[in-house]
Amino acid sequence: MTAPDRVTRRWQDPTLPVADRVDALLAEMTIEEKVAQLGSQWVGNEKLVAQEHDAAGTMNVAPLQDVLAAGTVPFEEAVRHGIGQLTRVFGSEPVTAAEGAAEVVRLQRAVTEHSRLGIPALVHEECLTGFTTYGATVYPAAIAWGATFDPELVERMAAAIGRDMRAVGVHQGLSPVLDVVRDYRWGRVEETIGEDPYLVAMLGSAYVRGLEGAGVIATLKHFAGYSASRAARNHGPVSMGRREMMDVILPPFEMAITLGGARSVMNSYSDVDGVPAAADSWLLTDLLRGEWRFTGTVVSDYWAIPFLATMHQVVADTGEAGVLALTAGIDVELPDTQGFGPHLAERIARGELPESLVDRAARRLLTQKVELGLLDEAREMAQGSVDLDSSANRVPAREMAEGPVDLDSPADRTLVREIPVDLDSPANRSLAREMAERSIVLLDAGTALPLVGGGLRRIAVVGPGADDPRVFMGCYAFPNHVLPRHPGLGLGLDAPSVLDALRVEFPDAEIVHERGCEIRGTDRSGFAAAVSRVRAADLCVAVVGDRAGMFGEGTSGEGCDAEDLRLPGVQEELVAELAATGTPVVVVVVSGRPYALGQVHGKAAGLVQAFMPGVEGGGAIARIISGRVQPGGKLPVQIPRWPGGQPGTYLQPPLGTDSQGISNLDPTPLFPFGYGASYTTFEVGDLRISDAEIPTDGEFTVSVRVRNTGARVGEEVVQLYLHDVLAQVTRPVRQLVGFVRVAVDPGTSREVRFRVHADRTSFTGRDLRRIVEPGDVEVLVGTSAADLPCQGAVRLTGPVRVVGPGRRLVTPVDVGPPRGTDAES
C-alpha cells in the first residue's frame, strides 16, 4: 500500500474512516460531478439494438429499448464529470473472461482520464442463474433453488458466482429476485424462489450472504409488488392492499437486508394501487430507510425512471421523472443516464431542486465505492504506484496505470488475468450438479420409477425438450438471453440434453428419439413418428415443458406470460397419444412455472418435475429416473390440477380454499406446496410442544421425530406450519414458519426441534401495525402443506404486543443425531 504521507487528497487516504473519506470527497466535488455519480452508461447498447433489428426472428431485447437507446449520449461526453456505474460489460456480447476484463480496463481508463477527479465506475452484471456471461456455468433457475429447501447449498452456489464475478472486476450483481409468486401465469415465476414468503426469505437471504461474502454487492429485486400484477401480465398494475404487501411481499426483502446484509435494492416496474414503485417515497424512504435502517443504494430497474413519464404517465417528461424518482429515494439510474442527467444540476442552480437530495444519493454510492476499494484505485492511478498484492477486484487499476491493453500481445494477455479464471470450472460444475439433483421433484414414482434393474432393451425418448439443453436454462442465462443473436456460437459451454444423459445412464439399452412436436404451436405432424417409436419400445421418457425467452420469444421468462396453465402448444395431446400405445410413459416436465397436470398424471407411469435445472440438468434427470440418485426436491409452488380457475397459491385465508360448494371451482392442487416423493419412505411423529401457554413475548419448542421406514438412504424436509385460529383480520389456513432438510439412514430416526418465538405469529393488524395477538395457535408439522400428521396447539396470553423491525424473523432448527428405531421407546 502507498504510504499515507504520499496521499495528496484526504478522500484518498485509506487510513481514514469510510464516512470521513466520503465527506471529504463530496466537499471537493462540483454539483455536476455529484450528479454524474447518480448515472450509468451501457456502452454499445445502440449496437445491440441495431443487431437485433437485423436478426431474423429474435427479439431478446426489451420493448422500447431502441427508443430509449436513442436518448443516450456518447461515452466520452457521459463520463466528462465521472460516472456512477458501467452496465453489463460482460453480459451484452459474447466475450471471454480476458476480453471482458480488457474492456473493463478500457472503459475504466476512459472514466478516470476524462474526468477531473478520476473516480472509477462501479461495474454491475446480471447473475440470477450464475454470472451472465459467455462460457460461465449456468446454475438452476431461482425457482429450482426453492425446490431444494436448502439455504446452505444456495449460499455456497452464490459464493461461487460471486468469486467468479469478483475475479474479473465486477462489483455488483443484480440478484436475487425476492418476488413472492402470486399467480403462476406470470412469465417471471422462473426467476422467483417460490410462493411462500418464509421460503423466499430464507433462500434469498442465503444467496445474499454468499454473494456479499465474496465481495459482490447483492441487489434485491423487484421492490416491491411486481409478482402480483393484474392477470399476471408483465408490468401490469397491482391491485393490492397495504396489509398484503406487508405480510406477504415485503418480509423477504426485510430479511435479506437485516440478516443477509444486502447492500442494494432495485425498484419494481409496477404501480401498486396507482403509485409506481419508482416514485413511492413510503416504500423507498419511509419503510426502507426509516423502519429497516437500510444504508445501501437503491438502483432503478432498467429505464424505470423514464417509464414514469412514458408508461405510467405521472409526470410530463423524463426530466420530471428524474426529480420524482430522486425525491422518492432512488440513488442510481440504470442502465443509462436519462432522468438523472445534467438537468438536475441546472435545476439546483435555479433553486428548483434541493442540492441535499443529490448529496444524499451520491453519498450512498460513494460509500460503496470506498468500501470496494475504488477510491484507493483512483489514488494509485494518480500517483503511479500500485499495490501488486491487491485483491482481484483491483486488477483493473493496475492495468490502467500501466498502459494500453492489447489482447494480441502475450504479455498483455497475462496482465489482463494474472491468475487464469475458469468461469465454468470443475468446482462450479460440481455445485451445479448438486443443485440440480437436489432440486428435481419426484411427483409420482408410478409403476415405472426407478428404472434401475429394469432390464430395459429399448427406450424411446420423446418430446420437444428431450434433445434441447436450452430448456434447462432460465431467461437470464446467457445462452437464452444473449446467444440467440449469435446462433453460430452454440451454447458456449457443455450441456448434455436429457437424450444425451440417458444414453450415458443406460449404455446397454437402445435409445431412440423423436421430437413429436415443438414446444409452441399446433403442428401435430410429428405425432405419428413418435407414436411408432414408442409402440416398439419397452419404455418412453417424454420430456415436455418450457423454453425460456424474452418478451414473447419463449413460453417462460420476462414478458412471456401465459393465458392459462395448460402445457404449451400441443404437448399435452402428445403425452395422451404416447400413453395410448400401452407402453409405460415416464413424463418429465422441465419448466419455469407449474403447469396443470391433472390430465397428464393419470396417464403417466412416472411423473417428474424439474424446474429449469441448469447445465447439469440432463444428467441429474437421468440419474433421478434411473434411481442412482435419490430424489429429494420439494415443490416451492403447487402443481395445479386444472388449467383454469387461477390464480391460487397455498397461502390463502379460508375463503381462498375449497369453498365446499359455494363455488363450482375447486382450487385444491394436484400436488401441494412442499410436496416431493422419494424412493424410500418417511414417517414424522412423536410431536412434543414444550408449553401449552406462553406470553405474547414468549417462546415455545416443537419437536418431532422423522424416521426412514424404507430401504434407502434419503433426505426429508420437515416443515412447520402455524394457523392463527381467531384473529382481527383473516389469516392463512396454514403458513410455513420453519423447515429443515434432514438426512436419515434406513431404520434410523432423528429428532427435529423448532424454537418458535411468539414474534413468528405476528401479522399486520387493522391499523396497519404489526402485532402479536393473544389467542390459540394451531401447530402443524409434516412433509408438505397437505401432509401434516403432527398437530397440536399453543395459547398466547397477555396483551396485544406491537412488534417492528427488531422482531424475530427466523425459526431456529436443531437436528439431533441418528438413532436406531429398535432402541426407541
PDB file of N, CA and C in Angstrom, residues 270-336:
ATOM      1  N   SER A 270     -43.807  -2.029 -11.500  1.00  0.00           N
ATOM      2  CA  SER A 270     -45.256  -1.910 -11.380  1.00  0.00           C
ATOM      3  C   SER A 270     -45.683  -0.742 -10.502  1.00  0.00           C
ATOM      4  N   ASP A 271     -46.945  -0.375 -10.642  1.00  0.00           N
ATOM      5  CA  ASP A 271     -47.562   0.529  -9.683  1.00  0.00           C
ATOM      6  C   ASP A 271     -48.481  -0.291  -8.795  1.00  0.00           C
ATOM      7  N   VAL A 272     -48.506   0.039  -7.516  1.00  0.00           N
ATOM      8  CA  VAL A 272     -49.368  -0.625  -6.550  1.00  0.00           C
ATOM      9  C   VAL A 272     -50.413   0.374  -6.089  1.00  0.00           C
ATOM     10  N   ASP A 273     -51.657   0.057  -6.353  1.00  0.00           N
ATOM     11  CA  ASP A 273     -52.763   0.951  -6.011  1.00  0.00           C
ATOM     12  C   ASP A 273     -52.525   2.344  -6.593  1.00  0.00           C
ATOM     13  N   GLY A 274     -51.976   2.360  -7.811  1.00  0.00           N
ATOM     14  CA  GLY A 274     -51.813   3.615  -8.534  1.00  0.00           C
ATOM     15  C   GLY A 274     -50.510   4.341  -8.303  1.00  0.00           C
ATOM     16  N   VAL A 275     -49.642   3.860  -7.414  1.00  0.00           N
ATOM     17  CA  VAL A 275     -48.381   4.541  -7.129  1.00  0.00           C
ATOM     18  C   VAL A 275     -47.223   3.707  -7.677  1.00  0.00           C
ATOM     19  N   PRO A 276     -46.509   4.184  -8.700  1.00  0.00           N
ATOM     20  CA  PRO A 276     -45.356   3.438  -9.211  1.00  0.00           C
ATOM     21  C   PRO A 276     -44.278   3.318  -8.142  1.00  0.00           C
ATOM     22  N   ALA A 277     -43.658   2.140  -8.061  1.00  0.00           N
ATOM     23  CA  ALA A 277     -42.640   1.921  -7.033  1.00  0.00           C
ATOM     24  C   ALA A 277     -41.503   2.924  -7.147  1.00  0.00           C
ATOM     25  N   ALA A 278     -41.141   3.299  -8.373  1.00  0.00           N
ATOM     26  CA  ALA A 278     -40.021   4.227  -8.577  1.00  0.00           C
ATOM     27  C   ALA A 278     -40.322   5.625  -8.060  1.00  0.00           C
ATOM     28  N   ALA A 279     -41.572   5.889  -7.731  1.00  0.00           N
ATOM     29  CA  ALA A 279     -41.961   7.204  -7.224  1.00  0.00           C
ATOM     30  C   ALA A 279     -42.576   7.126  -5.834  1.00  0.00           C
ATOM     31  N   ASP A 280     -42.386   5.993  -5.152  1.00  0.00           N
ATOM     32  CA  ASP A 280     -43.065   5.752  -3.883  1.00  0.00           C
ATOM     33  C   ASP A 280     -42.125   6.059  -2.717  1.00  0.00           C
ATOM     34  N   SER A 281     -42.239   7.242  -2.150  1.00  0.00           N
ATOM     35  CA  SER A 281     -41.358   7.635  -1.046  1.00  0.00           C
ATOM     36  C   SER A 281     -41.653   6.836   0.221  1.00  0.00           C
ATOM     37  N   TRP A 282     -42.908   6.364   0.407  1.00  0.00           N
ATOM     38  CA  TRP A 282     -43.177   5.500   1.562  1.00  0.00           C
ATOM     39  C   TRP A 282     -42.341   4.224   1.467  1.00  0.00           C
ATOM     40  N   LEU A 283     -42.303   3.622   0.288  1.00  0.00           N
ATOM     41  CA  LEU A 283     -41.586   2.359   0.098  1.00  0.00           C
ATOM     42  C   LEU A 283     -40.081   2.562   0.155  1.00  0.00           C
ATOM     43  N   LEU A 284     -39.574   3.522  -0.612  1.00  0.00           N
ATOM     44  CA  LEU A 284     -38.131   3.665  -0.814  1.00  0.00           C
ATOM     45  C   LEU A 284     -37.435   4.449   0.284  1.00  0.00           C
ATOM     46  N   THR A 285     -38.185   5.236   1.026  1.00  0.00           N
ATOM     47  CA  THR A 285     -37.551   6.055   2.068  1.00  0.00           C
ATOM     48  C   THR A 285     -38.127   5.761   3.448  1.00  0.00           C
ATOM     49  N   ASP A 286     -39.430   5.959   3.641  1.00  0.00           N
ATOM     50  CA  ASP A 286     -40.006   5.794   4.971  1.00  0.00           C
ATOM     51  C   ASP A 286     -39.799   4.375   5.499  1.00  0.00           C
ATOM     52  N   LEU A 287     -40.150   3.386   4.693  1.00  0.00           N
ATOM     53  CA  LEU A 287     -40.028   1.993   5.124  1.00  0.00           C
ATOM     54  C   LEU A 287     -38.582   1.509   5.040  1.00  0.00           C
ATOM     55  N   LEU A 288     -38.012   1.590   3.862  1.00  0.00           N
ATOM     56  CA  LEU A 288     -36.690   1.017   3.618  1.00  0.00           C
ATOM     57  C   LEU A 288     -35.615   1.678   4.473  1.00  0.00           C
ATOM     58  N   ARG A 289     -35.588   2.989   4.470  1.00  0.00           N
ATOM     59  CA  ARG A 289     -34.555   3.724   5.216  1.00  0.00           C
ATOM     60  C   ARG A 289     -34.962   3.957   6.673  1.00  0.00           C
ATOM     61  N   GLY A 290     -36.225   4.361   6.872  1.00  0.00           N
ATOM     62  CA  GLY A 290     -36.647   4.740   8.208  1.00  0.00           C
ATOM     63  C   GLY A 290     -36.835   3.546   9.119  1.00  0.00           C
ATOM     64  N   GLU A 291     -37.705   2.599   8.735  1.00  0.00           N
ATOM     65  CA  GLU A 291     -38.001   1.458   9.610  1.00  0.00           C
ATOM     66  C   GLU A 291     -36.918   0.395   9.559  1.00  0.00           C
ATOM     67  N   TRP A 292     -36.438   0.069   8.358  1.00  0.00           N
ATOM     68  CA  TRP A 292     -35.484  -1.036   8.222  1.00  0.00           C
ATOM     69  C   TRP A 292     -34.029  -0.598   8.374  1.00  0.00           C
ATOM     70  N   ARG A 293     -33.765   0.700   8.406  1.00  0.00           N
ATOM     71  CA  ARG A 293     -32.410   1.243   8.586  1.00  0.00           C
ATOM     72  C   ARG A 293     -31.447   0.809   7.479  1.00  0.00           C
ATOM     73  N   PHE A 294     -31.966   0.648   6.281  1.00  0.00           N
ATOM     74  CA  PHE A 294     -31.125   0.287   5.139  1.00  0.00           C
ATOM     75  C   PHE A 294     -30.214   1.454   4.783  1.00  0.00           C
ATOM     76  N   THR A 295     -28.923   1.172   4.591  1.00  0.00           N
ATOM     77  CA  THR A 295     -27.953   2.239   4.302  1.00  0.00           C
ATOM     78  C   THR A 295     -27.311   2.107   2.931  1.00  0.00           C
ATOM     79  N   GLY A 296     -27.721   1.125   2.147  1.00  0.00           N
ATOM     80  CA  GLY A 296     -27.103   0.911   0.841  1.00  0.00           C
ATOM     81  C   GLY A 296     -27.705   1.788  -0.236  1.00  0.00           C
ATOM     82  N   THR A 297     -27.627   1.330  -1.482  1.00  0.00           N
ATOM     83  CA  THR A 297     -28.126   2.096  -2.619  1.00  0.00           C
ATOM     84  C   THR A 297     -29.422   1.501  -3.159  1.00  0.00           C
ATOM     85  N   VAL A 298     -30.283   2.370  -3.640  1.00  0.00           N
ATOM     86  CA  VAL A 298     -31.448   1.955  -4.423  1.00  0.00           C
ATOM     87  C   VAL A 298     -31.148   2.275  -5.876  1.00  0.00           C
ATOM     88  N   VAL A 299     -31.128   1.243  -6.706  1.00  0.00           N
ATOM     89  CA  VAL A 299     -30.872   1.442  -8.134  1.00  0.00           C
ATOM     90  C   VAL A 299     -32.172   1.234  -8.892  1.00  0.00           C
ATOM     91  N   SER A 300     -32.338   1.958  -9.975  1.00  0.00           N
ATOM     92  CA  SER A 300     -33.561   1.807 -10.758  1.00  0.00           C
ATOM     93  C   SER A 300     -33.481   0.557 -11.612  1.00  0.00           C
ATOM     94  N   ASP A 301     -34.606  -0.121 -11.778  1.00  0.00           N
ATOM     95  CA  ASP A 301     -34.650  -1.149 -12.806  1.00  0.00           C
ATOM     96  C   ASP A 301     -34.466  -0.454 -14.149  1.00  0.00           C
ATOM     97  N   TYR A 302     -34.039  -1.201 -15.142  1.00  0.00           N
ATOM     98  CA  TYR A 302     -33.655  -0.602 -16.420  1.00  0.00           C
ATOM     99  C   TYR A 302     -34.787   0.256 -16.997  1.00  0.00           C
ATOM    100  N   TRP A 303     -34.488   1.539 -17.156  1.00  0.00           N
ATOM    101  CA  TRP A 303     -35.388   2.544 -17.735  1.00  0.00           C
ATOM    102  C   TRP A 303     -36.634   2.811 -16.889  1.00  0.00           C
ATOM    103  N   ALA A 304     -36.632   2.376 -15.634  1.00  0.00           N
ATOM    104  CA  ALA A 304     -37.810   2.601 -14.789  1.00  0.00           C
ATOM    105  C   ALA A 304     -38.072   4.078 -14.575  1.00  0.00           C
ATOM    106  N   ILE A 305     -37.013   4.904 -14.602  1.00  0.00           N
ATOM    107  CA  ILE A 305     -37.226   6.336 -14.380  1.00  0.00           C
ATOM    108  C   ILE A 305     -37.912   6.989 -15.572  1.00  0.00           C
ATOM    109  N   PRO A 306     -37.400   6.849 -16.807  1.00  0.00           N
ATOM    110  CA  PRO A 306     -38.180   7.411 -17.923  1.00  0.00           C
ATOM    111  C   PRO A 306     -39.556   6.784 -18.081  1.00  0.00           C
ATOM    112  N   PHE A 307     -39.735   5.533 -17.623  1.00  0.00           N
ATOM    113  CA  PHE A 307     -41.056   4.913 -17.698  1.00  0.00           C
ATOM    114  C   PHE A 307     -42.090   5.677 -16.867  1.00  0.00           C
ATOM    115  N   LEU A 308     -41.657   6.410 -15.847  1.00  0.00           N
ATOM    116  CA  LEU A 308     -42.613   7.209 -15.078  1.00  0.00           C
ATOM    117  C   LEU A 308     -43.344   8.196 -15.973  1.00  0.00           C
ATOM    118  N   ALA A 309     -42.645   8.669 -17.016  1.00  0.00           N
ATOM    119  CA  ALA A 309     -43.266   9.589 -17.966  1.00  0.00           C
ATOM    120  C   ALA A 309     -43.931   8.852 -19.118  1.00  0.00           C
ATOM    121  N   THR A 310     -43.221   7.875 -19.707  1.00  0.00           N
ATOM    122  CA  THR A 310     -43.700   7.267 -20.944  1.00  0.00           C
ATOM    123  C   THR A 310     -44.767   6.206 -20.733  1.00  0.00           C
ATOM    124  N   MET A 311     -44.716   5.474 -19.604  1.00  0.00           N
ATOM    125  CA  MET A 311     -45.647   4.366 -19.387  1.00  0.00           C
ATOM    126  C   MET A 311     -46.626   4.636 -18.249  1.00  0.00           C
ATOM    127  N   HIS A 312     -46.131   5.111 -17.119  1.00  0.00           N
ATOM    128  CA  HIS A 312     -47.044   5.400 -16.005  1.00  0.00           C
ATOM    129  C   HIS A 312     -47.761   6.737 -16.200  1.00  0.00           C
ATOM    130  N   GLN A 313     -47.115   7.661 -16.894  1.00  0.00           N
ATOM    131  CA  GLN A 313     -47.703   8.966 -17.204  1.00  0.00           C
ATOM    132  C   GLN A 313     -48.102   9.732 -15.942  1.00  0.00           C
ATOM    133  N   VAL A 314     -47.182   9.726 -14.972  1.00  0.00           N
ATOM    134  CA  VAL A 314     -47.413  10.504 -13.758  1.00  0.00           C
ATOM    135  C   VAL A 314     -46.617  11.808 -13.762  1.00  0.00           C
ATOM    136  N   VAL A 315     -45.748  11.985 -14.760  1.00  0.00           N
ATOM    137  CA  VAL A 315     -45.017  13.233 -14.969  1.00  0.00           C
ATOM    138  C   VAL A 315     -44.980  13.515 -16.466  1.00  0.00           C
ATOM    139  N   ALA A 316     -44.619  14.744 -16.810  1.00  0.00           N
ATOM    140  CA  ALA A 316     -44.716  15.174 -18.212  1.00  0.00           C
ATOM    141  C   ALA A 316     -43.558  14.684 -19.069  1.00  0.00           C
ATOM    142  N   ASP A 317     -42.361  14.580 -18.479  1.00  0.00           N
ATOM    143  CA  ASP A 317     -41.209  14.232 -19.297  1.00  0.00           C
ATOM    144  C   ASP A 317     -40.158  13.518 -18.435  1.00  0.00           C
ATOM    145  N   THR A 318     -39.081  13.081 -19.090  1.00  0.00           N
ATOM    146  CA  THR A 318     -38.042  12.310 -18.408  1.00  0.00           C
ATOM    147  C   THR A 318     -37.345  13.132 -17.335  1.00  0.00           C
ATOM    148  N   GLY A 319     -37.159  14.421 -17.593  1.00  0.00           N
ATOM    149  CA  GLY A 319     -36.541  15.269 -16.580  1.00  0.00           C
ATOM    150  C   GLY A 319     -37.342  15.320 -15.302  1.00  0.00           C
ATOM    151  N   GLU A 320     -38.652  15.498 -15.425  1.00  0.00           N
ATOM    152  CA  GLU A 320     -39.509  15.500 -14.238  1.00  0.00           C
ATOM    153  C   GLU A 320     -39.508  14.123 -13.575  1.00  0.00           C
ATOM    154  N   ALA A 321     -39.398  13.070 -14.397  1.00  0.00           N
ATOM    155  CA  ALA A 321     -39.336  11.716 -13.845  1.00  0.00           C
ATOM    156  C   ALA A 321     -38.111  11.559 -12.958  1.00  0.00           C
ATOM    157  N   GLY A 322     -36.988  12.129 -13.389  1.00  0.00           N
ATOM    158  CA  GLY A 322     -35.770  12.056 -12.588  1.00  0.00           C
ATOM    159  C   GLY A 322     -35.927  12.743 -11.248  1.00  0.00           C
ATOM    160  N   VAL A 323     -36.557  13.899 -11.241  1.00  0.00           N
ATOM    161  CA  VAL A 323     -36.779  14.626  -9.991  1.00  0.00           C
ATOM    162  C   VAL A 323     -37.676  13.815  -9.066  1.00  0.00           C
ATOM    163  N   LEU A 324     -38.740  13.226  -9.615  1.00  0.00           N
ATOM    164  CA  LEU A 324     -39.683  12.449  -8.814  1.00  0.00           C
ATOM    165  C   LEU A 324     -38.999  11.225  -8.204  1.00  0.00           C
ATOM    166  N   ALA A 325     -38.213  10.513  -9.017  1.00  0.00           N
ATOM    167  CA  ALA A 325     -37.539   9.305  -8.538  1.00  0.00           C
ATOM    168  C   ALA A 325     -36.478   9.632  -7.498  1.00  0.00           C
ATOM    169  N   LEU A 326     -35.715  10.686  -7.729  1.00  0.00           N
ATOM    170  CA  LEU A 326     -34.679  11.088  -6.774  1.00  0.00           C
ATOM    171  C   LEU A 326     -35.308  11.487  -5.440  1.00  0.00           C
ATOM    172  N   THR A 327     -36.386  12.207  -5.505  1.00  0.00           N
ATOM    173  CA  THR A 327     -37.070  12.629  -4.286  1.00  0.00           C
ATOM    174  C   THR A 327     -37.619  11.431  -3.526  1.00  0.00           C
ATOM    175  N   ALA A 328     -38.136  10.449  -4.262  1.00  0.00           N
ATOM    176  CA  ALA A 328     -38.704   9.265  -3.618  1.00  0.00           C
ATOM    177  C   ALA A 328     -37.644   8.412  -2.950  1.00  0.00           C
ATOM    178  N   GLY A 329     -36.424   8.399  -3.501  1.00  0.00           N
ATOM    179  CA  GLY A 329     -35.369   7.635  -2.849  1.00  0.00           C
ATOM    180  C   GLY A 329     -34.511   6.780  -3.749  1.00  0.00           C
ATOM    181  N   ILE A 330     -34.647   6.882  -5.083  1.00  0.00           N
ATOM    182  CA  ILE A 330     -33.743   6.163  -5.979  1.00  0.00           C
ATOM    183  C   ILE A 330     -32.420   6.926  -6.043  1.00  0.00           C
ATOM    184  N   ASP A 331     -31.309   6.183  -5.960  1.00  0.00           N
ATOM    185  CA  ASP A 331     -29.978   6.796  -5.892  1.00  0.00           C
ATOM    186  C   ASP A 331     -29.215   6.743  -7.205  1.00  0.00           C
ATOM    187  N   VAL A 332     -29.389   5.659  -7.969  1.00  0.00           N
ATOM    188  CA  VAL A 332     -28.602   5.459  -9.190  1.00  0.00           C
ATOM    189  C   VAL A 332     -29.536   5.014 -10.298  1.00  0.00           C
ATOM    190  N   GLU A 333     -29.403   5.621 -11.465  1.00  0.00           N
ATOM    191  CA  GLU A 333     -30.236   5.262 -12.598  1.00  0.00           C
ATOM    192  C   GLU A 333     -29.513   4.257 -13.486  1.00  0.00           C
ATOM    193  N   LEU A 334     -30.197   3.161 -13.817  1.00  0.00           N
ATOM    194  CA  LEU A 334     -29.689   2.140 -14.723  1.00  0.00           C
ATOM    195  C   LEU A 334     -30.667   1.987 -15.884  1.00  0.00           C
ATOM    196  N   PRO A 335     -30.187   1.508 -17.050  1.00  0.00           N
ATOM    197  CA  PRO A 335     -28.813   1.153 -17.409  1.00  0.00           C
ATOM    198  C   PRO A 335     -28.039   2.313 -18.035  1.00  0.00           C
ATOM    199  N   ASP A 336     -28.761   3.393 -18.378  1.00  0.00           N
ATOM    200  CA  ASP A 336     -28.156   4.597 -18.943  1.00  0.00           C
ATOM    201  C   ASP A 336     -28.711   5.801 -18.187  1.00  0.00           C
TER     202      ASP A 336
END
